[in-house]
Amino acid sequence: TGMSRNVTNDYAQFAVTRWGDLSHNSYTVTNIIYGGTGAYPADFTAGAQRLNINIAYFNPPPYAATLQNGAPGIVINPGDVTLMAAIGNPVMHSNLSAPPKDATILLSLTNSLTGTNLTSSEGASYSVTPASVTLTELDNAVGPEVILWSDDLNSSSDSTNWTLTFAATNLTGKAGFGGRTLPVLIPNYTNNESARVNGGTNDFQVEFGNPIASDGVSQSQAMAQNGWANALRMTVNKNGGNAQAAVNLYPQGRKFAGNYALRFNMYLSLYDSALGDPGVGSLADEFAIFGINHTGTNCNWRLAFADPVTPAGYSAPVNADGDWFAIDAGYGSVSPADFDSFASPKLPNRGIGVSGGVSDIESSPASAQIGVFKSPPFASEDNTAGALAPGGEPVDQWVNVSVEVTMDTNVSVYINRTQVIPSFSLNDSSVVNGGYYTNGTPMLGYMDPYPDVSDFSAYVYYSNVRIVELSPYLTSQPVSVIATNGANVSFTASANLATAPLTDVWYTANGSVPVAAVLTNTAAATNLTSTLLLNNVQIGNNYVSVFSDAAGPVTNQAASLEVVGVTNVTALPGANAQLSVTASGQSAPTSWQWMFNGTNLANGNHYAGVTTATLTITNVQSADAGAYSVAVVNAAGTATPSGTLIVTASQSNINIESVSIQANNTVGNFTSSNPSDTTSSFTLQSSIGVQGPYTNNPAAVFSGGSGTFKFTVPITTNATTFYRLIHN
């Protein structure tokens, strides 16, 4: 459904379904409305029209009809049920430094233009079921880049800054079997040199600053903007002989780590006589190759199949390393795919091993190819299903390539800003049994994995190679915490390999999505350790930090703060009591273990819920008073909050039923809810003012029992007196 502004005559295709009478003569459907952010004809000049793709593997060119500028409409032929249509011929943006902004193109098939019964230009009447489709036009702009290293490859003098390695199955003077021979190594490469070592049999051509006009190649957009007329030209295995071969180039003294991209412009030429030749076989299968994380001394390549003259396990290069990629210029494809990725040395569980020492990472040709490059739209073979699928390859045109390392250890390959190789975890080539990415040298190269010879019309041009920083490199991530109420908590994260100044912003987060900024730390440096300190925590939350510099941002994994506590409880003897854990945050506890005086409790008649969030104590006694702690566990670890159970003495509810004057005495009748109370359980206090002070009245006499009592106190002569009844 997509097209790229980078690709001349590119198009975006869609399907049209025809209902009803299939035998009618040809007619043209023109009732199409163009909408979306991509405007016709400002962003593309070829409106909706039929797309005639010839996907038969051995049929000769043309492979597809060139789209016409304008909006000729979609031709419906007799017998058509489902047919492919397209819009295309994108208009390039002239400013490559502008931030890229993709366009969406909404096509609507409508019956509102001339009514329900429409008439084609041929006079045929038809009706339409309204429908729409959204297509994408990828921008050709690159946008601002933070350049770590670059070489425009325009000058022949650039060659001495590179190391060249060459390997082939017919190298002489080398020990071992076939492809197991060590490569030729040429530091400080002399431009266009191929015969310095190995008796002059090195079969490659590598020329920096080669005039592209000598091959009839036009300038890329970047070359035209910068006035470059030359580029790096590479090919291999063209001097005859039954061999398989490859050549690699490494910039000397350049190693890169972190979140970065290897970017370049590439023009891949198809072997001329292979065009339209159904008998060409494997002659046309040659590959531009490129990679990262190399040592800078090996020759990375592969054979197309196991070499029958070598022992099992000895059919591939002996010293391949790093992570590298191959783009095929063939008619159709070779196994495993037109777009392929490899890790070296071969690692367990990394995919299908093409040959010993090289492990295939991505081998799903249909998903990797379809709809990526359509000019020219080669047929692409789906080797899994054994069928052909419409697709294409970046052949005979300049394309932008980006190998992008993100999230510290993942790598993906994009061509014209379309991902052609899914992300996978990088391999540290220094770890024989696997591991993770550290750092390494980039590689540009070319290989012919078949023991036959094409001619010099098979080659690749590279231009404007550069390493750009994508974002700071995370060296440590914040760790989740479970803490008790009132604790002090800190989170720390670190980043390196940035462009100063480096800034880190801490956010509260919903899951892993930043919500509100809480702290900003900045350093005028390429590295920063950033700490978020939270004192007397009461509420849990998730936190993320986002490091950013001029190249862009990178977000840490979310760290959770779960805050747990236990509320104090008061109970009467004989009553039941419950102590409960309170939890706040986005990482809920998963287990609990209650303890009393440091000893784990067990469920029984007295305790229940000892491994839940709520502990129940039945028939509380004074011996149960004290501190109860609970080990609360979640994904972050364990916290042990505590709460106190207070057991109070038995208290009475006193009800004064009447107070009266009887024979110069004040008499009060009252009851107590505690049947164990006696007359000694009470004291009568008196005061001449209602506010006090109150003092014990020794003249008071108490009588009664079994919950029913009376006090008698003489009346004080000539004084107003207030009384207060106290339970001792």
PDB file of C-alpha atoms in Angstrom, residues 531-728:
ATOM      1  CA  THR A 531      18.865  10.119  40.584  1.00  0.00           C
ATOM      2  CA  LEU A 532      15.287  10.701  41.694  1.00  0.00           C
ATOM      3  CA  LEU A 533      14.996  10.907  45.525  1.00  0.00           C
ATOM      4  CA  LEU A 534      11.606  10.484  47.199  1.00  0.00           C
ATOM      5  CA  ASN A 535      11.388  11.152  50.965  1.00  0.00           C
ATOM      6  CA  ASN A 536       8.720   9.889  53.393  1.00  0.00           C
ATOM      7  CA  VAL A 537       6.828   7.999  50.703  1.00  0.00           C
ATOM      8  CA  GLN A 538       3.128   7.437  51.286  1.00  0.00           C
ATOM      9  CA  ILE A 539       1.797   6.713  47.792  1.00  0.00           C
ATOM     10  CA  GLY A 540       3.198   4.296  45.218  1.00  0.00           C
ATOM     11  CA  ASN A 541       3.578   4.979  41.499  1.00  0.00           C
ATOM     12  CA  ASN A 542       5.557   4.081  38.385  1.00  0.00           C
ATOM     13  CA  TYR A 543       8.494   6.218  37.262  1.00  0.00           C
ATOM     14  CA  VAL A 544      10.401   6.480  33.984  1.00  0.00           C
ATOM     15  CA  SER A 545      13.285   8.669  32.942  1.00  0.00           C
ATOM     16  CA  VAL A 546      13.832  10.007  29.439  1.00  0.00           C
ATOM     17  CA  PHE A 547      17.387  10.861  28.397  1.00  0.00           C
ATOM     18  CA  SER A 548      17.705  13.176  25.423  1.00  0.00           C
ATOM     19  CA  ASP A 549      20.285  15.133  23.471  1.00  0.00           C
ATOM     20  CA  ALA A 550      20.431  16.745  20.049  1.00  0.00           C
ATOM     21  CA  ALA A 551      20.011  13.337  18.379  1.00  0.00           C
ATOM     22  CA  GLY A 552      16.803  12.393  20.146  1.00  0.00           C
ATOM     23  CA  PRO A 553      15.307  10.784  23.249  1.00  0.00           C
ATOM     24  CA  VAL A 554      15.469   7.301  24.727  1.00  0.00           C
ATOM     25  CA  THR A 555      13.181   6.114  27.505  1.00  0.00           C
ATOM     26  CA  ASN A 556      14.182   3.834  30.363  1.00  0.00           C
ATOM     27  CA  GLN A 557      12.093   0.877  31.353  1.00  0.00           C
ATOM     28  CA  ALA A 558       9.449   1.757  33.941  1.00  0.00           C
ATOM     29  CA  ALA A 559      10.375   1.295  37.598  1.00  0.00           C
ATOM     30  CA  SER A 560       7.569   0.692  40.079  1.00  0.00           C
ATOM     31  CA  LEU A 561       7.331   2.028  43.625  1.00  0.00           C
ATOM     32  CA  GLU A 562       4.910   0.005  45.738  1.00  0.00           C
ATOM     33  CA  VAL A 563       4.280   1.478  49.207  1.00  0.00           C
ATOM     34  CA  VAL A 564       2.911  -0.876  51.882  1.00  0.00           C
ATOM     35  CA  GLY A 565       1.906  -0.370  55.529  1.00  0.00           C
ATOM     36  CA  VAL A 566      -0.150  -1.768  58.423  1.00  0.00           C
ATOM     37  CA  THR A 567      -2.644   0.296  60.472  1.00  0.00           C
ATOM     38  CA  ASN A 568      -2.572   0.062  64.300  1.00  0.00           C
ATOM     39  CA  VAL A 569      -5.609  -1.634  65.903  1.00  0.00           C
ATOM     40  CA  THR A 570      -7.184  -1.450  69.424  1.00  0.00           C
ATOM     41  CA  ALA A 571      -9.301  -4.348  70.805  1.00  0.00           C
ATOM     42  CA  LEU A 572     -11.009  -5.375  74.053  1.00  0.00           C
ATOM     43  CA  PRO A 573     -10.206  -8.658  75.714  1.00  0.00           C
ATOM     44  CA  GLY A 574     -12.361 -11.408  74.243  1.00  0.00           C
ATOM     45  CA  ALA A 575     -13.066  -9.519  71.042  1.00  0.00           C
ATOM     46  CA  ASN A 576     -11.767 -10.314  67.531  1.00  0.00           C
ATOM     47  CA  ALA A 577      -9.162  -8.065  65.835  1.00  0.00           C
ATOM     48  CA  GLN A 578      -7.971  -7.629  62.236  1.00  0.00           C
ATOM     49  CA  LEU A 579      -4.703  -6.136  60.998  1.00  0.00           C
ATOM     50  CA  SER A 580      -4.567  -5.369  57.231  1.00  0.00           C
ATOM     51  CA  VAL A 581      -1.866  -4.426  54.740  1.00  0.00           C
ATOM     52  CA  THR A 582      -2.440  -1.236  52.761  1.00  0.00           C
ATOM     53  CA  ALA A 583      -0.747  -1.211  49.332  1.00  0.00           C
ATOM     54  CA  SER A 584      -0.337   1.717  46.932  1.00  0.00           C
ATOM     55  CA  GLY A 585       1.211   1.513  43.467  1.00  0.00           C
ATOM     56  CA  GLN A 586       1.027  -0.280  40.125  1.00  0.00           C
ATOM     57  CA  SER A 587       2.852  -3.466  41.125  1.00  0.00           C
ATOM     58  CA  ALA A 588       0.506  -5.174  43.585  1.00  0.00           C
ATOM     59  CA  PRO A 589       1.841  -7.585  46.226  1.00  0.00           C
ATOM     60  CA  THR A 590       1.706 -11.257  45.367  1.00  0.00           C
ATOM     61  CA  SER A 591       2.301 -12.897  48.789  1.00  0.00           C
ATOM     62  CA  TRP A 592       2.224 -12.141  52.516  1.00  0.00           C
ATOM     63  CA  GLN A 593       3.515 -13.791  55.727  1.00  0.00           C
ATOM     64  CA  TRP A 594       2.435 -12.417  59.097  1.00  0.00           C
ATOM     65  CA  MET A 595       4.761 -12.562  62.102  1.00  0.00           C
ATOM     66  CA  PHE A 596       4.507 -11.789  65.836  1.00  0.00           C
ATOM     67  CA  ASN A 597       7.691 -10.921  67.669  1.00  0.00           C
ATOM     68  CA  GLY A 598       9.617 -12.029  64.560  1.00  0.00           C
ATOM     69  CA  THR A 599       8.075 -15.516  64.445  1.00  0.00           C
ATOM     70  CA  ASN A 600       5.948 -16.659  61.514  1.00  0.00           C
ATOM     71  CA  LEU A 601       2.320 -17.280  62.476  1.00  0.00           C
ATOM     72  CA  ALA A 602       0.310 -20.318  61.403  1.00  0.00           C
ATOM     73  CA  ASN A 603      -3.396 -20.612  60.750  1.00  0.00           C
ATOM     74  CA  GLY A 604      -5.455 -22.191  63.554  1.00  0.00           C
ATOM     75  CA  ASN A 605      -8.199 -21.442  66.079  1.00  0.00           C
ATOM     76  CA  HIS A 606      -6.512 -18.219  67.183  1.00  0.00           C
ATOM     77  CA  TYR A 607      -5.030 -16.902  63.891  1.00  0.00           C
ATOM     78  CA  ALA A 608      -6.483 -16.870  60.361  1.00  0.00           C
ATOM     79  CA  GLY A 609      -5.244 -15.366  57.056  1.00  0.00           C
ATOM     80  CA  VAL A 610      -1.580 -15.516  58.028  1.00  0.00           C
ATOM     81  CA  THR A 611      -0.551 -15.632  54.327  1.00  0.00           C
ATOM     82  CA  THR A 612      -3.070 -13.052  53.099  1.00  0.00           C
ATOM     83  CA  ALA A 613      -3.310  -9.272  53.241  1.00  0.00           C
ATOM     84  CA  THR A 614      -5.522  -9.437  56.375  1.00  0.00           C
ATOM     85  CA  LEU A 615      -4.652 -11.194  59.663  1.00  0.00           C
ATOM     86  CA  THR A 616      -7.588 -12.111  61.927  1.00  0.00           C
ATOM     87  CA  ILE A 617      -7.030 -12.765  65.684  1.00  0.00           C
ATOM     88  CA  THR A 618      -9.920 -14.499  67.473  1.00  0.00           C
ATOM     89  CA  ASN A 619     -10.669 -13.987  71.223  1.00  0.00           C
ATOM     90  CA  VAL A 620      -8.006 -11.375  71.831  1.00  0.00           C
ATOM     91  CA  GLN A 621      -6.182 -11.572  75.156  1.00  0.00           C
ATOM     92  CA  SER A 622      -3.743  -9.214  76.840  1.00  0.00           C
ATOM     93  CA  ALA A 623      -0.866 -11.492  75.751  1.00  0.00           C
ATOM     94  CA  ASP A 624      -1.731 -10.707  72.117  1.00  0.00           C
ATOM     95  CA  ALA A 625      -0.802  -7.055  72.525  1.00  0.00           C
ATOM     96  CA  GLY A 626       2.321  -5.948  70.660  1.00  0.00           C
ATOM     97  CA  ALA A 627       3.859  -5.386  67.203  1.00  0.00           C
ATOM     98  CA  TYR A 628       2.808  -7.531  64.260  1.00  0.00           C
ATOM     99  CA  SER A 629       4.956  -7.490  61.096  1.00  0.00           C
ATOM    100  CA  VAL A 630       4.280  -8.921  57.649  1.00  0.00           C
ATOM    101  CA  ALA A 631       6.662  -9.857  54.844  1.00  0.00           C
ATOM    102  CA  VAL A 632       5.031  -8.392  51.715  1.00  0.00           C
ATOM    103  CA  VAL A 633       6.396  -9.643  48.378  1.00  0.00           C
ATOM    104  CA  ASN A 634       5.961  -8.296  44.843  1.00  0.00           C
ATOM    105  CA  ALA A 635       8.062  -8.403  41.670  1.00  0.00           C
ATOM    106  CA  ALA A 636      10.511  -5.883  43.143  1.00  0.00           C
ATOM    107  CA  GLY A 637      11.294  -7.813  46.318  1.00  0.00           C
ATOM    108  CA  THR A 638      10.146  -7.804  49.931  1.00  0.00           C
ATOM    109  CA  ALA A 639       9.165  -5.103  52.416  1.00  0.00           C
ATOM    110  CA  THR A 640       8.229  -5.735  56.045  1.00  0.00           C
ATOM    111  CA  PRO A 641       5.819  -3.152  57.500  1.00  0.00           C
ATOM    112  CA  SER A 642       4.490  -3.535  61.049  1.00  0.00           C
ATOM    113  CA  GLY A 643       1.481  -2.452  63.076  1.00  0.00           C
ATOM    114  CA  THR A 644       0.572  -2.558  66.765  1.00  0.00           C
ATOM    115  CA  LEU A 645      -2.322  -4.355  68.439  1.00  0.00           C
ATOM    116  CA  ILE A 646      -3.389  -2.554  71.661  1.00  0.00           C
ATOM    117  CA  VAL A 647      -5.477  -4.617  74.100  1.00  0.00           C
ATOM    118  CA  THR A 648      -7.402  -2.301  76.477  1.00  0.00           C
ATOM    119  CA  ALA A 649      -8.781  -3.087  79.977  1.00  0.00           C
ATOM    120  CA  SER A 650     -12.538  -3.815  80.171  1.00  0.00           C
ATOM    121  CA  GLN A 651     -14.540  -0.572  80.421  1.00  0.00           C
ATOM    122  CA  SER A 652     -18.100   0.007  81.696  1.00  0.00           C
ATOM    123  CA  ASN A 653     -20.885   1.975  80.148  1.00  0.00           C
ATOM    124  CA  ILE A 654     -22.453   3.984  83.031  1.00  0.00           C
ATOM    125  CA  ASN A 655     -26.080   5.036  82.786  1.00  0.00           C
ATOM    126  CA  ILE A 656     -27.314   7.559  85.417  1.00  0.00           C
ATOM    127  CA  GLU A 657     -31.013   6.845  85.714  1.00  0.00           C
ATOM    128  CA  SER A 658     -32.033   9.525  88.260  1.00  0.00           C
ATOM    129  CA  VAL A 659     -30.687  12.191  90.600  1.00  0.00           C
ATOM    130  CA  SER A 660     -32.868  13.608  93.446  1.00  0.00           C
ATOM    131  CA  ILE A 661     -32.786  15.483  96.792  1.00  0.00           C
ATOM    132  CA  GLN A 662     -33.740  13.222  99.661  1.00  0.00           C
ATOM    133  CA  ALA A 663     -33.487  14.302 103.370  1.00  0.00           C
ATOM    134  CA  ASN A 664     -30.674  16.831 102.862  1.00  0.00           C
ATOM    135  CA  ASN A 665     -28.812  14.351 100.607  1.00  0.00           C
ATOM    136  CA  THR A 666     -28.246  14.167  96.924  1.00  0.00           C
ATOM    137  CA  VAL A 667     -29.067  10.638  95.746  1.00  0.00           C
ATOM    138  CA  GLY A 668     -28.130   9.234  92.347  1.00  0.00           C
ATOM    139  CA  ASN A 669     -29.300   5.927  90.936  1.00  0.00           C
ATOM    140  CA  PHE A 670     -27.154   4.452  88.100  1.00  0.00           C
ATOM    141  CA  THR A 671     -26.339   1.202  86.366  1.00  0.00           C
ATOM    142  CA  SER A 672     -23.132  -0.308  84.957  1.00  0.00           C
ATOM    143  CA  SER A 673     -22.792  -2.552  81.921  1.00  0.00           C
ATOM    144  CA  ASN A 674     -20.034  -4.521  83.615  1.00  0.00           C
ATOM    145  CA  PRO A 675     -21.561  -7.098  85.958  1.00  0.00           C
ATOM    146  CA  SER A 676     -18.244  -7.449  87.758  1.00  0.00           C
ATOM    147  CA  ASP A 677     -18.311  -3.854  88.992  1.00  0.00           C
ATOM    148  CA  THR A 678     -18.656  -3.288  92.785  1.00  0.00           C
ATOM    149  CA  THR A 679     -19.165  -0.170  94.908  1.00  0.00           C
ATOM    150  CA  SER A 680     -15.397   0.244  95.004  1.00  0.00           C
ATOM    151  CA  SER A 681     -15.348   0.615  91.228  1.00  0.00           C
ATOM    152  CA  PHE A 682     -16.624   4.205  91.434  1.00  0.00           C
ATOM    153  CA  THR A 683     -15.586   7.576  92.818  1.00  0.00           C
ATOM    154  CA  LEU A 684     -17.733  10.704  93.174  1.00  0.00           C
ATOM    155  CA  GLN A 685     -16.040  14.032  92.555  1.00  0.00           C
ATOM    156  CA  SER A 686     -17.451  17.517  93.238  1.00  0.00           C
ATOM    157  CA  SER A 687     -16.768  21.163  92.425  1.00  0.00           C
ATOM    158  CA  ILE A 688     -18.394  24.543  93.157  1.00  0.00           C
ATOM    159  CA  GLY A 689     -18.080  25.440  89.425  1.00  0.00           C
ATOM    160  CA  VAL A 690     -19.058  23.389  86.438  1.00  0.00           C
ATOM    161  CA  GLN A 691     -15.610  23.805  84.916  1.00  0.00           C
ATOM    162  CA  GLY A 692     -13.905  22.456  88.051  1.00  0.00           C
ATOM    163  CA  PRO A 693     -11.505  21.776  89.468  1.00  0.00           C
ATOM    164  CA  TYR A 694     -13.129  18.531  90.629  1.00  0.00           C
ATOM    165  CA  THR A 695     -11.911  16.724  93.699  1.00  0.00           C
ATOM    166  CA  ASN A 696     -12.912  13.425  95.269  1.00  0.00           C
ATOM    167  CA  ASN A 697     -15.805  13.793  97.667  1.00  0.00           C
ATOM    168  CA  PRO A 698     -15.053  11.601 100.714  1.00  0.00           C
ATOM    169  CA  ALA A 699     -18.588  12.010 102.050  1.00  0.00           C
ATOM    170  CA  ALA A 700     -20.076  10.015  99.194  1.00  0.00           C
ATOM    171  CA  VAL A 701     -21.438   6.601 100.066  1.00  0.00           C
ATOM    172  CA  PHE A 702     -21.987   3.916  97.394  1.00  0.00           C
ATOM    173  CA  SER A 703     -24.385   1.022  97.703  1.00  0.00           C
ATOM    174  CA  GLY A 704     -25.749  -1.709  95.456  1.00  0.00           C
ATOM    175  CA  GLY A 705     -24.258  -4.359  93.166  1.00  0.00           C
ATOM    176  CA  SER A 706     -24.888  -6.666  90.179  1.00  0.00           C
ATOM    177  CA  GLY A 707     -24.880  -3.677  87.857  1.00  0.00           C
ATOM    178  CA  THR A 708     -27.339  -1.502  89.875  1.00  0.00           C
ATOM    179  CA  PHE A 709     -25.894   1.172  92.190  1.00  0.00           C
ATOM    180  CA  LYS A 710     -26.705   4.302  94.228  1.00  0.00           C
ATOM    181  CA  PHE A 711     -24.584   7.074  95.629  1.00  0.00           C
ATOM    182  CA  THR A 712     -25.589   9.352  98.519  1.00  0.00           C
ATOM    183  CA  VAL A 713     -23.801  12.579  99.451  1.00  0.00           C
ATOM    184  CA  PRO A 714     -24.847  15.249 101.972  1.00  0.00           C
ATOM    185  CA  ILE A 715     -25.890  18.634 100.576  1.00  0.00           C
ATOM    186  CA  THR A 716     -23.381  21.398 101.307  1.00  0.00           C
ATOM    187  CA  THR A 717     -25.066  24.346 103.097  1.00  0.00           C
ATOM    188  CA  ASN A 718     -25.313  27.647 101.206  1.00  0.00           C
ATOM    189  CA  ALA A 719     -23.310  26.405  98.114  1.00  0.00           C
ATOM    190  CA  THR A 720     -24.017  25.339  94.546  1.00  0.00           C
ATOM    191  CA  THR A 721     -22.281  22.014  93.912  1.00  0.00           C
ATOM    192  CA  PHE A 722     -21.573  20.044  90.727  1.00  0.00           C
ATOM    193  CA  TYR A 723     -20.847  16.303  90.791  1.00  0.00           C
ATOM    194  CA  ARG A 724     -18.908  13.969  88.432  1.00  0.00           C
ATOM    195  CA  LEU A 725     -19.059  10.161  88.539  1.00  0.00           C
ATOM    196  CA  ILE A 726     -15.790   8.386  87.768  1.00  0.00           C
ATOM    197  CA  HIS A 727     -15.242   4.715  86.942  1.00  0.00           C
ATOM    198  CA  ASN A 728     -12.018   3.701  88.651  1.00  0.00           C
TER     199      ASN A 728
END
